[in-house]
Amino acid sequence: MSAQNYLAYDYPLLSAFWTMLWFFLWIMWFVLLFRIVVDIFRDDDLSGWAKAGWTLFVICLPFLGVLVYVIARGKGMGKREIAQARAQQQAFDSYVRETAKGGAPTSSVDELAKLSEIRARGDITDDEYRRAKELVLSGAGPVQRPGSTPTSPGH
């Protein structure tokens, strides 16, 4: 028989397990290395020279550099990751709120409340308030903003 036929018999199950374990650990080490490089550049507290020094240390002496970085700055890595996730979530939430608010039509009650506020500030006269109120109640359209005079349907 040739050597290719004996290959499966010469590589027992435990050796396959150890090979997969080392392969997994190797991939995890690369993931950790890339996370550390991203964290170095994400940290606003580090100066440019400190970032350059950590990057050189992690790239030139990778195993020692990663180990020292995780020991020295590992706790801060988690805090920076959480802070970035919260900032992204808040930005997304505010975007969703603004988008939802901007597209929704306002009710006549909201328009009348705005009119009352404008009149209370003295931006419009009582006659202008009355005409704008008639427009809102008739369903003719939204109220004009301060500085522009609402028009009645007859104009």
PDB file of C-alpha atoms in Angstrom:
ATOM      1  CA  MET A   1       0.000   0.000   0.000  1.00  0.00           C
ATOM      2  CA  SER A   2       1.080   3.537  -0.611  1.00  0.00           C
ATOM      3  CA  ALA A   3       1.793   6.169   2.062  1.00  0.00           C
ATOM      4  CA  GLN A   4      -1.458   7.995   1.233  1.00  0.00           C
ATOM      5  CA  ASN A   5      -3.547   5.052   2.386  1.00  0.00           C
ATOM      6  CA  TYR A   6      -1.845   4.930   5.767  1.00  0.00           C
ATOM      7  CA  LEU A   7      -2.217   8.652   6.466  1.00  0.00           C
ATOM      8  CA  ALA A   8      -5.679   8.311   8.015  1.00  0.00           C
ATOM      9  CA  TYR A   9      -4.463   5.557  10.305  1.00  0.00           C
ATOM     10  CA  ASP A  10      -1.360   7.458  11.395  1.00  0.00           C
ATOM     11  CA  TYR A  11      -3.347  10.526  12.511  1.00  0.00           C
ATOM     12  CA  PRO A  12      -5.439   9.443  15.501  1.00  0.00           C
ATOM     13  CA  LEU A  13      -8.481  11.273  16.843  1.00  0.00           C
ATOM     14  CA  LEU A  14      -6.591  12.920  19.715  1.00  0.00           C
ATOM     15  CA  SER A  15      -4.086  14.436  17.298  1.00  0.00           C
ATOM     16  CA  ALA A  16      -6.946  15.850  15.219  1.00  0.00           C
ATOM     17  CA  PHE A  17      -8.418  17.353  18.405  1.00  0.00           C
ATOM     18  CA  TRP A  18      -5.095  18.992  19.334  1.00  0.00           C
ATOM     19  CA  THR A  19      -4.676  20.353  15.808  1.00  0.00           C
ATOM     20  CA  MET A  20      -8.150  21.919  15.898  1.00  0.00           C
ATOM     21  CA  LEU A  21      -7.467  23.346  19.372  1.00  0.00           C
ATOM     22  CA  TRP A  22      -4.212  24.997  18.272  1.00  0.00           C
ATOM     23  CA  PHE A  23      -5.895  26.309  15.123  1.00  0.00           C
ATOM     24  CA  PHE A  24      -8.715  27.796  17.218  1.00  0.00           C
ATOM     25  CA  LEU A  25      -6.266  29.394  19.662  1.00  0.00           C
ATOM     26  CA  TRP A  26      -4.274  30.821  16.760  1.00  0.00           C
ATOM     27  CA  ILE A  27      -7.413  32.432  15.276  1.00  0.00           C
ATOM     28  CA  MET A  28      -8.458  33.771  18.699  1.00  0.00           C
ATOM     29  CA  TRP A  29      -5.018  35.299  19.163  1.00  0.00           C
ATOM     30  CA  PHE A  30      -5.371  37.153  15.835  1.00  0.00           C
ATOM     31  CA  VAL A  31      -8.826  38.391  16.861  1.00  0.00           C
ATOM     32  CA  LEU A  32      -7.362  39.673  20.139  1.00  0.00           C
ATOM     33  CA  LEU A  33      -4.458  41.303  18.302  1.00  0.00           C
ATOM     34  CA  PHE A  34      -6.809  43.183  15.954  1.00  0.00           C
ATOM     35  CA  ARG A  35      -9.057  44.249  18.847  1.00  0.00           C
ATOM     36  CA  ILE A  36      -6.033  45.633  20.672  1.00  0.00           C
ATOM     37  CA  VAL A  37      -4.861  47.572  17.615  1.00  0.00           C
ATOM     38  CA  VAL A  38      -8.365  49.031  17.199  1.00  0.00           C
ATOM     39  CA  ASP A  39      -8.479  49.894  20.912  1.00  0.00           C
ATOM     40  CA  ILE A  40      -5.109  51.652  20.717  1.00  0.00           C
ATOM     41  CA  PHE A  41      -6.391  53.991  18.025  1.00  0.00           C
ATOM     42  CA  ARG A  42      -9.835  54.406  19.626  1.00  0.00           C
ATOM     43  CA  ASP A  43      -8.448  55.638  22.961  1.00  0.00           C
ATOM     44  CA  ASP A  44      -8.517  59.440  23.069  1.00  0.00           C
ATOM     45  CA  ASP A  45      -6.505  59.550  26.302  1.00  0.00           C
ATOM     46  CA  LEU A  46      -3.337  58.246  24.601  1.00  0.00           C
ATOM     47  CA  SER A  47      -1.061  60.709  22.862  1.00  0.00           C
ATOM     48  CA  GLY A  48       0.188  60.077  19.362  1.00  0.00           C
ATOM     49  CA  TRP A  49       3.568  58.899  20.643  1.00  0.00           C
ATOM     50  CA  ALA A  50       1.941  56.502  23.094  1.00  0.00           C
ATOM     51  CA  LYS A  51      -0.211  55.077  20.313  1.00  0.00           C
ATOM     52  CA  ALA A  52       2.855  54.646  18.108  1.00  0.00           C
ATOM     53  CA  GLY A  53       4.772  52.991  20.950  1.00  0.00           C
ATOM     54  CA  TRP A  54       1.998  50.540  21.817  1.00  0.00           C
ATOM     55  CA  THR A  55       1.464  49.722  18.145  1.00  0.00           C
ATOM     56  CA  LEU A  56       5.177  49.007  17.606  1.00  0.00           C
ATOM     57  CA  PHE A  57       5.323  46.937  20.799  1.00  0.00           C
ATOM     58  CA  VAL A  58       2.275  44.879  19.792  1.00  0.00           C
ATOM     59  CA  ILE A  59       3.520  44.360  16.212  1.00  0.00           C
ATOM     60  CA  CYS A  60       7.254  43.786  16.877  1.00  0.00           C
ATOM     61  CA  LEU A  61       6.821  41.545  19.920  1.00  0.00           C
ATOM     62  CA  PRO A  62       3.283  40.298  19.327  1.00  0.00           C
ATOM     63  CA  PHE A  63       2.833  37.712  22.073  1.00  0.00           C
ATOM     64  CA  LEU A  64       4.535  39.774  24.762  1.00  0.00           C
ATOM     65  CA  GLY A  65       2.957  43.011  23.507  1.00  0.00           C
ATOM     66  CA  VAL A  66      -0.571  41.587  23.555  1.00  0.00           C
ATOM     67  CA  LEU A  67      -0.047  40.084  26.997  1.00  0.00           C
ATOM     68  CA  VAL A  68       1.350  43.332  28.469  1.00  0.00           C
ATOM     69  CA  TYR A  69      -1.394  45.445  26.839  1.00  0.00           C
ATOM     70  CA  VAL A  70      -4.176  43.219  28.191  1.00  0.00           C
ATOM     71  CA  ILE A  71      -2.652  43.300  31.677  1.00  0.00           C
ATOM     72  CA  ALA A  72      -1.950  47.053  31.671  1.00  0.00           C
ATOM     73  CA  ARG A  73      -4.992  48.390  29.812  1.00  0.00           C
ATOM     74  CA  GLY A  74      -7.472  45.503  29.661  1.00  0.00           C
ATOM     75  CA  LYS A  75      -9.998  47.054  32.038  1.00  0.00           C
ATOM     76  CA  GLY A  76     -10.058  50.262  30.010  1.00  0.00           C
ATOM     77  CA  MET A  77     -10.633  48.265  26.823  1.00  0.00           C
ATOM     78  CA  GLY A  78     -13.968  47.055  28.134  1.00  0.00           C
ATOM     79  CA  LYS A  79     -15.004  50.506  29.307  1.00  0.00           C
ATOM     80  CA  ARG A  80     -14.146  52.074  25.939  1.00  0.00           C
ATOM     81  CA  GLU A  81     -16.044  49.320  24.136  1.00  0.00           C
ATOM     82  CA  ILE A  82     -19.130  49.881  26.304  1.00  0.00           C
ATOM     83  CA  ALA A  83     -18.914  53.667  25.885  1.00  0.00           C
ATOM     84  CA  GLN A  84     -18.735  53.329  22.111  1.00  0.00           C
ATOM     85  CA  ALA A  85     -21.673  50.894  22.053  1.00  0.00           C
ATOM     86  CA  ARG A  86     -23.763  53.273  24.178  1.00  0.00           C
ATOM     87  CA  ALA A  87     -22.883  56.243  21.964  1.00  0.00           C
ATOM     88  CA  GLN A  88     -23.853  54.293  18.855  1.00  0.00           C
ATOM     89  CA  GLN A  89     -27.135  53.201  20.466  1.00  0.00           C
ATOM     90  CA  GLN A  90     -27.974  56.763  21.520  1.00  0.00           C
ATOM     91  CA  ALA A  91     -27.206  58.072  18.041  1.00  0.00           C
ATOM     92  CA  PHE A  92     -29.405  55.391  16.508  1.00  0.00           C
ATOM     93  CA  ASP A  93     -32.234  56.065  18.969  1.00  0.00           C
ATOM     94  CA  SER A  94     -32.145  59.808  18.332  1.00  0.00           C
ATOM     95  CA  TYR A  95     -32.116  59.191  14.580  1.00  0.00           C
ATOM     96  CA  VAL A  96     -35.154  56.922  14.852  1.00  0.00           C
ATOM     97  CA  ARG A  97     -36.987  59.458  17.052  1.00  0.00           C
ATOM     98  CA  GLU A  98     -36.258  62.338  14.670  1.00  0.00           C
ATOM     99  CA  THR A  99     -37.247  60.305  11.641  1.00  0.00           C
ATOM    100  CA  ALA A 100     -40.468  59.120  13.254  1.00  0.00           C
ATOM    101  CA  LYS A 101     -41.334  62.598  14.508  1.00  0.00           C
ATOM    102  CA  GLY A 102     -40.598  64.344  11.223  1.00  0.00           C
ATOM    103  CA  GLY A 103     -42.807  62.098   9.134  1.00  0.00           C
ATOM    104  CA  ALA A 104     -45.874  62.095  11.372  1.00  0.00           C
ATOM    105  CA  PRO A 105     -48.619  64.603  10.603  1.00  0.00           C
ATOM    106  CA  THR A 106     -49.586  66.939  13.413  1.00  0.00           C
ATOM    107  CA  SER A 107     -53.119  66.902  14.770  1.00  0.00           C
ATOM    108  CA  SER A 108     -55.383  69.926  14.945  1.00  0.00           C
ATOM    109  CA  VAL A 109     -55.017  69.939  18.741  1.00  0.00           C
ATOM    110  CA  ASP A 110     -51.218  70.284  18.358  1.00  0.00           C
ATOM    111  CA  GLU A 111     -51.692  73.059  15.813  1.00  0.00           C
ATOM    112  CA  LEU A 112     -54.107  74.920  18.110  1.00  0.00           C
ATOM    113  CA  ALA A 113     -51.643  74.594  21.001  1.00  0.00           C
ATOM    114  CA  LYS A 114     -48.886  76.053  18.824  1.00  0.00           C
ATOM    115  CA  LEU A 115     -51.199  78.895  17.818  1.00  0.00           C
ATOM    116  CA  SER A 116     -51.939  79.663  21.464  1.00  0.00           C
ATOM    117  CA  GLU A 117     -48.234  79.778  22.262  1.00  0.00           C
ATOM    118  CA  ILE A 118     -47.556  82.097  19.328  1.00  0.00           C
ATOM    119  CA  ARG A 119     -50.378  84.417  20.389  1.00  0.00           C
ATOM    120  CA  ALA A 120     -49.227  84.345  24.044  1.00  0.00           C
ATOM    121  CA  ARG A 121     -45.746  85.455  22.956  1.00  0.00           C
ATOM    122  CA  GLY A 122     -47.309  88.308  21.009  1.00  0.00           C
ATOM    123  CA  ASP A 123     -46.042  87.179  17.615  1.00  0.00           C
ATOM    124  CA  ILE A 124     -49.546  87.321  16.101  1.00  0.00           C
ATOM    125  CA  THR A 125     -52.579  89.481  16.794  1.00  0.00           C
ATOM    126  CA  ASP A 126     -55.928  88.208  18.001  1.00  0.00           C
ATOM    127  CA  ASP A 127     -57.393  88.656  14.513  1.00  0.00           C
ATOM    128  CA  GLU A 128     -54.578  86.590  12.956  1.00  0.00           C
ATOM    129  CA  TYR A 129     -55.083  83.961  15.667  1.00  0.00           C
ATOM    130  CA  ARG A 130     -58.809  83.783  14.876  1.00  0.00           C
ATOM    131  CA  ARG A 131     -58.203  83.367  11.123  1.00  0.00           C
ATOM    132  CA  ALA A 132     -55.511  80.703  11.655  1.00  0.00           C
ATOM    133  CA  LYS A 133     -57.795  78.871  14.103  1.00  0.00           C
ATOM    134  CA  GLU A 134     -60.545  78.807  11.485  1.00  0.00           C
ATOM    135  CA  LEU A 135     -58.074  77.362   8.973  1.00  0.00           C
ATOM    136  CA  VAL A 136     -56.998  74.619  11.375  1.00  0.00           C
ATOM    137  CA  LEU A 137     -60.558  73.714  12.334  1.00  0.00           C
ATOM    138  CA  SER A 138     -61.677  73.629   8.707  1.00  0.00           C
ATOM    139  CA  GLY A 139     -58.821  71.250   7.864  1.00  0.00           C
ATOM    140  CA  ALA A 140     -57.320  73.581   5.256  1.00  0.00           C
ATOM    141  CA  GLY A 141     -53.726  72.859   6.263  1.00  0.00           C
ATOM    142  CA  PRO A 142     -51.033  73.430   8.842  1.00  0.00           C
ATOM    143  CA  VAL A 143     -50.524  76.712  10.623  1.00  0.00           C
ATOM    144  CA  GLN A 144     -47.978  79.142   9.220  1.00  0.00           C
ATOM    145  CA  ARG A 145     -44.866  79.696  11.326  1.00  0.00           C
ATOM    146  CA  PRO A 146     -44.220  82.961  13.230  1.00  0.00           C
ATOM    147  CA  GLY A 147     -43.235  85.802  10.989  1.00  0.00           C
ATOM    148  CA  SER A 148     -45.604  84.766   8.194  1.00  0.00           C
ATOM    149  CA  THR A 149     -49.273  85.666   8.235  1.00  0.00           C
ATOM    150  CA  PRO A 150     -51.780  82.830   7.970  1.00  0.00           C
ATOM    151  CA  THR A 151     -54.249  83.351   5.151  1.00  0.00           C
ATOM    152  CA  SER A 152     -57.898  82.532   5.115  1.00  0.00           C
ATOM    153  CA  PRO A 153     -59.445  80.413   2.320  1.00  0.00           C
ATOM    154  CA  GLY A 154     -61.033  83.547   0.800  1.00  0.00           C
ATOM    155  CA  HIS A 155     -57.674  85.227   0.001  1.00  0.00           C
TER     156      HIS A 155
END
